[in-house]
GROMACS .gro file of C-alpha atoms in nm:
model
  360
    1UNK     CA    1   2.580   2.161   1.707
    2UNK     CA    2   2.392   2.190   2.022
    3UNK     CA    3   2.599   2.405   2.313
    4UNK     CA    4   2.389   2.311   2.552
    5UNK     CA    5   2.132   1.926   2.578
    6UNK     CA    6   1.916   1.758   2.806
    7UNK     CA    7   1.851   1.425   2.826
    8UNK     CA    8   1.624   1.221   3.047
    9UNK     CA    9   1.607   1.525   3.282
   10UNK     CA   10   1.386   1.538   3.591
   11UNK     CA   11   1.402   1.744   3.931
   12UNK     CA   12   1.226   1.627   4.175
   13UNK     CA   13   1.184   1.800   4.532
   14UNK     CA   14   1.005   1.535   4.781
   15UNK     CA   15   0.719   1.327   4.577
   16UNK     CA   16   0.680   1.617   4.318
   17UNK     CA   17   0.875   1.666   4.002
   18UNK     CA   18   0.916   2.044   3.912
   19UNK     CA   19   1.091   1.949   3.602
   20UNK     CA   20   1.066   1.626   3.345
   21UNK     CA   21   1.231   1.715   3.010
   22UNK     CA   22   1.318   1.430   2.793
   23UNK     CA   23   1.483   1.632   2.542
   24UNK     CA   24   1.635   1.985   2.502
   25UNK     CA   25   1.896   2.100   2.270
   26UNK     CA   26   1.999   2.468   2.301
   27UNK     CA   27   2.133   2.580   1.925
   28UNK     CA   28   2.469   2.802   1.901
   29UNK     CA   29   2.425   3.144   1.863
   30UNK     CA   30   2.055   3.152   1.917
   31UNK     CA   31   1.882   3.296   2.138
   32UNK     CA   32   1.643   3.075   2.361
   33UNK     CA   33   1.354   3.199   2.565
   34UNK     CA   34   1.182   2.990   2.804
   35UNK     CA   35   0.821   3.126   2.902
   36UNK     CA   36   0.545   3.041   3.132
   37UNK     CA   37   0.334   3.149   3.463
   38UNK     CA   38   0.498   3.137   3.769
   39UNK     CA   39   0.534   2.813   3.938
   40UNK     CA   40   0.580   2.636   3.587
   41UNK     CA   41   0.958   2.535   3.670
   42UNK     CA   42   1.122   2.796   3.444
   43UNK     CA   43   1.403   2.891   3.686
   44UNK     CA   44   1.456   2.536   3.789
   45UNK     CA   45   1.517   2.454   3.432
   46UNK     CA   46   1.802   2.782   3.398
   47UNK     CA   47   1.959   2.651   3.686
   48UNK     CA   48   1.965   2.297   3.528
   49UNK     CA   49   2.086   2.430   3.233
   50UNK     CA   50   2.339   2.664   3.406
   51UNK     CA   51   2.489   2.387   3.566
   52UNK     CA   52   2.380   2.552   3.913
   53UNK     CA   53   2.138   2.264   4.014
   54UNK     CA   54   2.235   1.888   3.920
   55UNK     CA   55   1.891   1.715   3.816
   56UNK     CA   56   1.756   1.417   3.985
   57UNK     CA   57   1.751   1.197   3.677
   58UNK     CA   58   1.919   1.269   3.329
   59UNK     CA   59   2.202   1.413   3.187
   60UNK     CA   60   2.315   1.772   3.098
   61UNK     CA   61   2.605   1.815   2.831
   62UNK     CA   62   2.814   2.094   2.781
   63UNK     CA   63   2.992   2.163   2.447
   64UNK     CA   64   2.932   1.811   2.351
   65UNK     CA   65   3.072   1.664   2.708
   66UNK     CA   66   2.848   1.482   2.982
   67UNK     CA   67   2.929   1.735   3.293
   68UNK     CA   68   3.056   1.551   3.582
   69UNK     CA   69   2.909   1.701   3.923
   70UNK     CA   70   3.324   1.727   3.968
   71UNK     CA   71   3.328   1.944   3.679
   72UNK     CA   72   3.007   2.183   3.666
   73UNK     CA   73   3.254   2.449   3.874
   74UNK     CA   74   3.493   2.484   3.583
   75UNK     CA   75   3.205   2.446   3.321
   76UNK     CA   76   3.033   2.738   3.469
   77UNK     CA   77   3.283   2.962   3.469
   78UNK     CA   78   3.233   2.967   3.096
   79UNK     CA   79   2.865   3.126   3.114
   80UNK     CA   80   2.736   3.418   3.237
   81UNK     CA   81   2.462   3.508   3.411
   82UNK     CA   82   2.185   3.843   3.468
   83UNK     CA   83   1.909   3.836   3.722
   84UNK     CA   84   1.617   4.051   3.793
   85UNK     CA   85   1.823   4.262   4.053
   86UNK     CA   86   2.229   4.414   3.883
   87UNK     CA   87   2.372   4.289   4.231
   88UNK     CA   88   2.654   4.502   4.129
   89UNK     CA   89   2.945   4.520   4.370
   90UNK     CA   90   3.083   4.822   4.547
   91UNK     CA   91   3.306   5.031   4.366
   92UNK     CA   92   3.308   5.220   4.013
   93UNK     CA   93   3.107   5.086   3.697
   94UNK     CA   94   3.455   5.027   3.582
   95UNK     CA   95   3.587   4.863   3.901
   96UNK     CA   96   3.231   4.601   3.814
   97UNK     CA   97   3.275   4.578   3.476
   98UNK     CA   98   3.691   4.459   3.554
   99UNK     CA   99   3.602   4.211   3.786
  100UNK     CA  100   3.555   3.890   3.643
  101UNK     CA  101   3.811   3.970   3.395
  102UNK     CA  102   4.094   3.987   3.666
  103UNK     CA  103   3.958   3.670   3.827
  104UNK     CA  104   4.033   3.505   3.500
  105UNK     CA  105   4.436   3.677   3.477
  106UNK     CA  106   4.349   3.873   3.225
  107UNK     CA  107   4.626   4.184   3.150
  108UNK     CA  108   4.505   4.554   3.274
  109UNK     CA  109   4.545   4.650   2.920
  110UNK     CA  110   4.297   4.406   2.789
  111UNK     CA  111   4.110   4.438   3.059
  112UNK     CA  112   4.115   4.819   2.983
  113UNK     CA  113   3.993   4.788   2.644
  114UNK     CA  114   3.717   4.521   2.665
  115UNK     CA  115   3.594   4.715   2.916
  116UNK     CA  116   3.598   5.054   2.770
  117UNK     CA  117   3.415   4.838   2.416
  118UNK     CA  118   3.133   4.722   2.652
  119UNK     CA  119   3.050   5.046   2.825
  120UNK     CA  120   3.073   5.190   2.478
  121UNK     CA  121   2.832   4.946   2.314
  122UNK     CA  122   2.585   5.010   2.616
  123UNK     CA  123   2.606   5.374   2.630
  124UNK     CA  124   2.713   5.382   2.968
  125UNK     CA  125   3.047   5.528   2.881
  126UNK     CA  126   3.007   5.847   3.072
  127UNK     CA  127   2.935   5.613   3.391
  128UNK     CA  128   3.252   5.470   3.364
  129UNK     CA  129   3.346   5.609   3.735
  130UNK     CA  130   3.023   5.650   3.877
  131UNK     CA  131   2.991   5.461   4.213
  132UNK     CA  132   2.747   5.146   4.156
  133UNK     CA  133   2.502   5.227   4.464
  134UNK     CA  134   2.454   5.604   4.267
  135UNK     CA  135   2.269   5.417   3.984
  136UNK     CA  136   1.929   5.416   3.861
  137UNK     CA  137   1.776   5.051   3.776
  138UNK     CA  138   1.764   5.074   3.413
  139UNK     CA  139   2.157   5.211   3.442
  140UNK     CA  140   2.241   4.940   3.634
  141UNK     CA  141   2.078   4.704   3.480
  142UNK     CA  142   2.275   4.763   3.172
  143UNK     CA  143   2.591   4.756   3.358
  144UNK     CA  144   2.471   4.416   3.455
  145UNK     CA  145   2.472   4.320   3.077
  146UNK     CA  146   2.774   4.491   3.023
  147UNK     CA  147   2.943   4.304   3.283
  148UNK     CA  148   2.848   3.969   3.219
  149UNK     CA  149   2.889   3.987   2.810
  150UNK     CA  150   3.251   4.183   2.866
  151UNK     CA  151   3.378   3.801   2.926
  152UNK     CA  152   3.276   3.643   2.600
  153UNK     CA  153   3.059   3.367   2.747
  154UNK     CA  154   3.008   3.078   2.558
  155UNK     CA  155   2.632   3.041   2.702
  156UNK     CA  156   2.469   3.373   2.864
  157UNK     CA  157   2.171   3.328   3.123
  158UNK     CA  158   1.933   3.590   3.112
  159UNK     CA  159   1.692   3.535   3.461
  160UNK     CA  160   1.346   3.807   3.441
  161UNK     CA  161   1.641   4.102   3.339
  162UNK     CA  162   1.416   4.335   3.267
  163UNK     CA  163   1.120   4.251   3.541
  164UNK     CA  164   1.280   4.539   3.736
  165UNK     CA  165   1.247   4.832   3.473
  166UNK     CA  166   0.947   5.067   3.435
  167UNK     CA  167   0.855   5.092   3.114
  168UNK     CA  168   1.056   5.340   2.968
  169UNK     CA  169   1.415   5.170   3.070
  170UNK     CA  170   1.242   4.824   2.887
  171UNK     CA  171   1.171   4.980   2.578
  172UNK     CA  172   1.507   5.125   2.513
  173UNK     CA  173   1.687   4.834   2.656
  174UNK     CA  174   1.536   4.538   2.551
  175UNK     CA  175   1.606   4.584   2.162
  176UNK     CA  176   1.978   4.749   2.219
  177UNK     CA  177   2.036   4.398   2.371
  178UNK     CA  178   1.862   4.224   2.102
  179UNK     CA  179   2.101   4.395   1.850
  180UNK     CA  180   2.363   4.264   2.023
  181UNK     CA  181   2.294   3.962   2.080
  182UNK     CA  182   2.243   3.918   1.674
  183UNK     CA  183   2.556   4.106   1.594
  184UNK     CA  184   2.755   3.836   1.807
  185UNK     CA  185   2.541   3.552   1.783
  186UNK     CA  186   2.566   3.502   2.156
  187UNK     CA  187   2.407   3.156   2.275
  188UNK     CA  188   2.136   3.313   2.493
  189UNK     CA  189   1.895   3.168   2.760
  190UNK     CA  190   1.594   3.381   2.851
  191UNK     CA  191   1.377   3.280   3.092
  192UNK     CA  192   1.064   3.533   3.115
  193UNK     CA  193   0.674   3.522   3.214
  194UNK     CA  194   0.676   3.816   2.943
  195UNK     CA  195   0.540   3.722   2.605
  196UNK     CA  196   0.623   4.091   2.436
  197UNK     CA  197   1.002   4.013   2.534
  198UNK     CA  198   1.042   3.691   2.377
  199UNK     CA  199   0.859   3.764   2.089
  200UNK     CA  200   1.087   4.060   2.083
  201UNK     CA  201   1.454   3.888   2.172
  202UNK     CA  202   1.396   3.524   2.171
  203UNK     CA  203   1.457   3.300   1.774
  204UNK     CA  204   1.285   3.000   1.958
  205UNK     CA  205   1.059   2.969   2.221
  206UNK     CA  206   0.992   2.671   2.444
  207UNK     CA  207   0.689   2.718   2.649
  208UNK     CA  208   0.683   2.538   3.001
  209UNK     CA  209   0.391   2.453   3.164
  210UNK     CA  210   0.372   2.235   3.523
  211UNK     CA  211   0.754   2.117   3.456
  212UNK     CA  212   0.690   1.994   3.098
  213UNK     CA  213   0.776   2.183   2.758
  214UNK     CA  214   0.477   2.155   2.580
  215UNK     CA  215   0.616   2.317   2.228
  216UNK     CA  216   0.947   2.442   2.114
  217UNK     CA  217   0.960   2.572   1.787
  218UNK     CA  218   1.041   2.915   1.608
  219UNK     CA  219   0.914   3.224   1.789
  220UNK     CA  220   0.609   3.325   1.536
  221UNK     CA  221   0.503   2.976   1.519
  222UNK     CA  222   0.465   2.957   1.912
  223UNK     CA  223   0.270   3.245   1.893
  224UNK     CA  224   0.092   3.258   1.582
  225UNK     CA  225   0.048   2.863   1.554
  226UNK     CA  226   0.028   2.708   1.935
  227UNK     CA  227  -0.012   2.362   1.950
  228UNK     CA  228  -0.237   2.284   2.197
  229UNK     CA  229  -0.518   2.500   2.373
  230UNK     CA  230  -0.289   2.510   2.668
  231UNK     CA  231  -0.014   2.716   2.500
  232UNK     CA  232  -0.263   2.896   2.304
  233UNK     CA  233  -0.402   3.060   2.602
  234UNK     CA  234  -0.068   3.124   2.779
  235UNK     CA  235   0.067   3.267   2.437
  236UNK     CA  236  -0.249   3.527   2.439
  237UNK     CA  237  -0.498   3.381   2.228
  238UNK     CA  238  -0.843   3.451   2.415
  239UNK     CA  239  -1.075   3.304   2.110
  240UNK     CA  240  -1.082   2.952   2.120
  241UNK     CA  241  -1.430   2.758   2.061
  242UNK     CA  242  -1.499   2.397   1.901
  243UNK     CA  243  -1.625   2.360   1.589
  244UNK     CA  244  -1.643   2.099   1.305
  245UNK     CA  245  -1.462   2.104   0.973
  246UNK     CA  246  -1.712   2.139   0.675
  247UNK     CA  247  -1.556   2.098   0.393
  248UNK     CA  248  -1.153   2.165   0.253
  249UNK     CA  249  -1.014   2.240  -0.047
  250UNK     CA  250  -0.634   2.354  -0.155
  251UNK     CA  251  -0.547   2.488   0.170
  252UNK     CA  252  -0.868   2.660   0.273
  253UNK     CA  253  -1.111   2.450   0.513
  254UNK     CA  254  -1.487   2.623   0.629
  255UNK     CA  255  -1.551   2.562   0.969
  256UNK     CA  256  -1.909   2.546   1.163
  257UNK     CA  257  -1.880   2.734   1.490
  258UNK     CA  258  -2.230   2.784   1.744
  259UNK     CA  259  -2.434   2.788   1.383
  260UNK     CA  260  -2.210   3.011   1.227
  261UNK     CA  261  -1.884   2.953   0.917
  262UNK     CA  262  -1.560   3.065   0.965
  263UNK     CA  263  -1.313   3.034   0.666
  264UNK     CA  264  -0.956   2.926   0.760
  265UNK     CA  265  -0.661   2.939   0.571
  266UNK     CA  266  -0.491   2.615   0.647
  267UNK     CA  267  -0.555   2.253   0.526
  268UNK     CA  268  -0.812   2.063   0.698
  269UNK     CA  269  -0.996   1.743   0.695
  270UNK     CA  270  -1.392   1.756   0.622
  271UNK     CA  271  -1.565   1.588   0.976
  272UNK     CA  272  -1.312   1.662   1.179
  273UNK     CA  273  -1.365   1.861   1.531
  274UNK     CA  274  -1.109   2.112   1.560
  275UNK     CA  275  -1.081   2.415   1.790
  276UNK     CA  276  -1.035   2.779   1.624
  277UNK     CA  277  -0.847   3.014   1.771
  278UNK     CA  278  -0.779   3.371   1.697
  279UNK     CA  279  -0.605   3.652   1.849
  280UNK     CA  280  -0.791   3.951   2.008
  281UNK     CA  281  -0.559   4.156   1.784
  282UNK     CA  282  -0.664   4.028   1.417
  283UNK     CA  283  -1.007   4.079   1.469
  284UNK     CA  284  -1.144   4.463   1.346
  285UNK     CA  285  -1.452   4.593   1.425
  286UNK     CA  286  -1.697   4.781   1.245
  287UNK     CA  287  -2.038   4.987   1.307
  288UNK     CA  288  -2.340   4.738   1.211
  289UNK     CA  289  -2.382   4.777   0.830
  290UNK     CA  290  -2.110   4.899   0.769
  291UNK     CA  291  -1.865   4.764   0.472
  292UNK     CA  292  -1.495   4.767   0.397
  293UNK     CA  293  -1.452   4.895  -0.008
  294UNK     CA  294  -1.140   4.655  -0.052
  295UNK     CA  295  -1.038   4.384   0.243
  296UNK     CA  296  -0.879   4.051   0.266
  297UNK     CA  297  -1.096   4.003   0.575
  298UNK     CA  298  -1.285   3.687   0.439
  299UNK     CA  299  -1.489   3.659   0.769
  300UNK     CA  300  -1.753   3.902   0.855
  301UNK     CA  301  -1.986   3.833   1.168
  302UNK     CA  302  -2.242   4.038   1.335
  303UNK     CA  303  -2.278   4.041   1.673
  304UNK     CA  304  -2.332   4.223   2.020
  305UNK     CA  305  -2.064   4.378   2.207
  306UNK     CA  306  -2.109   4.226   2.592
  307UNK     CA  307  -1.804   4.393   2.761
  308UNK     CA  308  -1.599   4.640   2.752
  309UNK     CA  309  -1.267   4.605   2.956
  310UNK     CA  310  -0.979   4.935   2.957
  311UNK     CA  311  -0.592   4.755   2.920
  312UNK     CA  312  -0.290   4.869   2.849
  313UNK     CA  313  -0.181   4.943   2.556
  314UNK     CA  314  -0.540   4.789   2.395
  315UNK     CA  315  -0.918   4.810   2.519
  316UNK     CA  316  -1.054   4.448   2.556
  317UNK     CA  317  -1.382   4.390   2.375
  318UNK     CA  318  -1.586   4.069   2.378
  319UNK     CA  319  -1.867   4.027   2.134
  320UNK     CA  320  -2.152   3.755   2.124
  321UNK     CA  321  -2.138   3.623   1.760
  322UNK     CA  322  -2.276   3.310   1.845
  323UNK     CA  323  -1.990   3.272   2.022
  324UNK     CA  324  -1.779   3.479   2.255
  325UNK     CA  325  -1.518   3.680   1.999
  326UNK     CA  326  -1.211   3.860   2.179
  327UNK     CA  327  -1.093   4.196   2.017
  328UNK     CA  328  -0.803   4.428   2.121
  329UNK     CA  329  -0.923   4.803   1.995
  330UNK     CA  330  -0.742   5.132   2.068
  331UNK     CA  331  -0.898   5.387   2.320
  332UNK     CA  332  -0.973   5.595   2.020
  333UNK     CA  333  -1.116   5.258   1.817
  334UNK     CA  334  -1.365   5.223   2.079
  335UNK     CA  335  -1.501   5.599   2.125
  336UNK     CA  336  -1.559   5.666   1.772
  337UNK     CA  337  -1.752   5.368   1.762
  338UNK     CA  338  -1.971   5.438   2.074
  339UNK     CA  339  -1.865   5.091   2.158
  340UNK     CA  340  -2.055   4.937   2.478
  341UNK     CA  341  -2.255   4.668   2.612
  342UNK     CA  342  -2.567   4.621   2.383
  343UNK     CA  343  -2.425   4.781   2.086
  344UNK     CA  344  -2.404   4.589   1.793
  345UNK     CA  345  -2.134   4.519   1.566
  346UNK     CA  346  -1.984   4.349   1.272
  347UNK     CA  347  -1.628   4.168   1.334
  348UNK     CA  348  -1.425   4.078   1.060
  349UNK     CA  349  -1.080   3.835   1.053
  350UNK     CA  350  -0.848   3.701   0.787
  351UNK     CA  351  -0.899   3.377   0.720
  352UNK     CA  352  -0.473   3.339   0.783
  353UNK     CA  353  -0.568   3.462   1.145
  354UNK     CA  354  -0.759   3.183   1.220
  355UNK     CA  355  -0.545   2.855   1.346
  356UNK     CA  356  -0.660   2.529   1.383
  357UNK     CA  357  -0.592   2.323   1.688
  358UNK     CA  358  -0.694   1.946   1.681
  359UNK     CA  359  -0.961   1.785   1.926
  360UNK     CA  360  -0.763   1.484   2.064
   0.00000   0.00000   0.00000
């Protein structure tokens, strides 16, 4: 049963809509993250969902119930909700973490013991009495957390909580909450412009793009299986180029790309223009001439590297194989190969790495 739907759901501000969803179910238990570059109507769709902005058109149900602008108030009070910034109160981490319990009438000796289960659970038990203003942003980010899922919401809103970290707070935070979040199957929204945290916290992913979702489907098959060239290119697929299906046979199709064949794993019609795409990260490359003893890597083509770009954590390669081919290489990758502009080299792919995307 869906916790949270949408139905018929547009925002409009002026002539413009910033949001037109005709559908949107939000699964119990799961964990929901909504991606996509800035301006694409991500936090206009939390608020939606949070029942903090009523849409223009459409309605929003709750727990199976059409909410009533006269009832989002009491609805609400049944999620929870993180931002970017803690914006803890003044006062102890306990004092924060008791809050919203007491506004609900909870007893001190509940309130005692949920409290003392969350700060546990966070390891932030030893900042128990610390003063709120004397924290550091990863500590008070997961007092944040602490705070919010200390009153058992039935849906929690996540808003960019981890935009604010440097990258050591992110790393040990972002999979303690995923654990959590597993272990009691809280019904999570996750809005982010971060593809490594969804792929890391999210069990579906609906990308958003100019107010419209244009796929929602299971986390790997977002990334590893985008559905149009649009989401393939926000999801971090750099190599996509048109080509024409060969031939097929029992899942396996040969493709014609610039004059040269790329094998695909996936089932295909012969004739048909489709667009390949593959991630900078599947593709290896080798020294010209050189051979691998024992590979799966059914695609080998030689080319010329044409730039070399320094990112973190990978080095961006492009190489001229008839086509422009997008690698991701470690530092070390790229100085034992003498890799440069000019150099040549042979890249070589799965065929499973390769998805298809149809020409409309």
């Amino acid at each position: 049963m869906a916790v949270l739907s949408l139905a018929g759901v547009r925002v409009r501000y002026g002539d413009a809509d910033a949001l037109d969803v005709p559908a949107l179910d939000v699964r119990r238990g799961e964990v929901l993250a909504i991606v996509g570059p800035n301006g694409s109507g991500k936090s206009t769709l939390l608020r939606v969902l949070g029942l903090l902005e009523a849409p223009t058109e459409g309605t929003v149900c709750f727990e199976g119930r059409t909410v009533r602008a006269q009832d989002a108030l009491a609805e609400r009070r049944r999620m929870a909700s993180v931002f970017q910034q803690p914006l803890l109160a003044r006062g102890t981490v306990a004092a924060n973490m008791a809050m919203g319990l007491r506004f609900r009438g909870l007893g001190e000796a509940e309130i005692d013991a949920r409290v003392t289960r969350w700060l546990t659970r966070f390891g932030i038990a030893p900042l128990r009495d610390r003063r709120a203003a004397s924290l550091s942003g990863g500590e008070a980010q997961r007092v944040a957390l602490a705070r919010a899922l200390v009153l058992d919401p039935h849906v929690l809103l996540l808003d960019e909580p981890f935009a604010g970290l440097d990258q050591s707070a992110r790393s040990a935070l972002i999979p303690e909450l995923g654990a959590i979040l597993r272990a009691d199957r809280v019904t999570t929204l996750f809005v982010t412009h971060d593809r490594a945290e969804a792929q890391a916290l999210a069990d579906r992913v609906a990308v958003l793009l100019s107010g419209r979702i244009h796929q929602l489907d299971e986390t790997t098959r977002v990334f590893w299986a985008p559905a149009s060239e649009d989401v393939a290119r926000f999801v971090g697929v750099e190599t996509i180029v048109e080509g024409r299906v060969e031939s097929a046979d029992t899942g396996v199709a040969i493709v014609g790309v610039a004059g040269r064949r790329v094998e695909v794993g996936a089932s295909a019609i012969a004739g048909d223009r489709v667009r390949v795409a593959i991630r900078p990260e599947d593709v290896t490359l080798l020294a010209a001439g050189e051979t691998l003893p024992v590979s799966s890597m059914r695609n080998r083509l030689e080319g010329v590297v044409t730039s070399v770009t320094p990112s973190t954590p990978h080095v961006r390669v492009v190489v001229n194989c008839g086509f422009p081919l997008v690698a991701a290489l470690t530092p070390r990758s790229v100085s034992e190969l003498g890799l440069a502009p000019g150099v040549g080299v042979t890249a070589v792919f799965k065929a499973s790495a390769v998805h298809l995307i149809p020409v409309p």
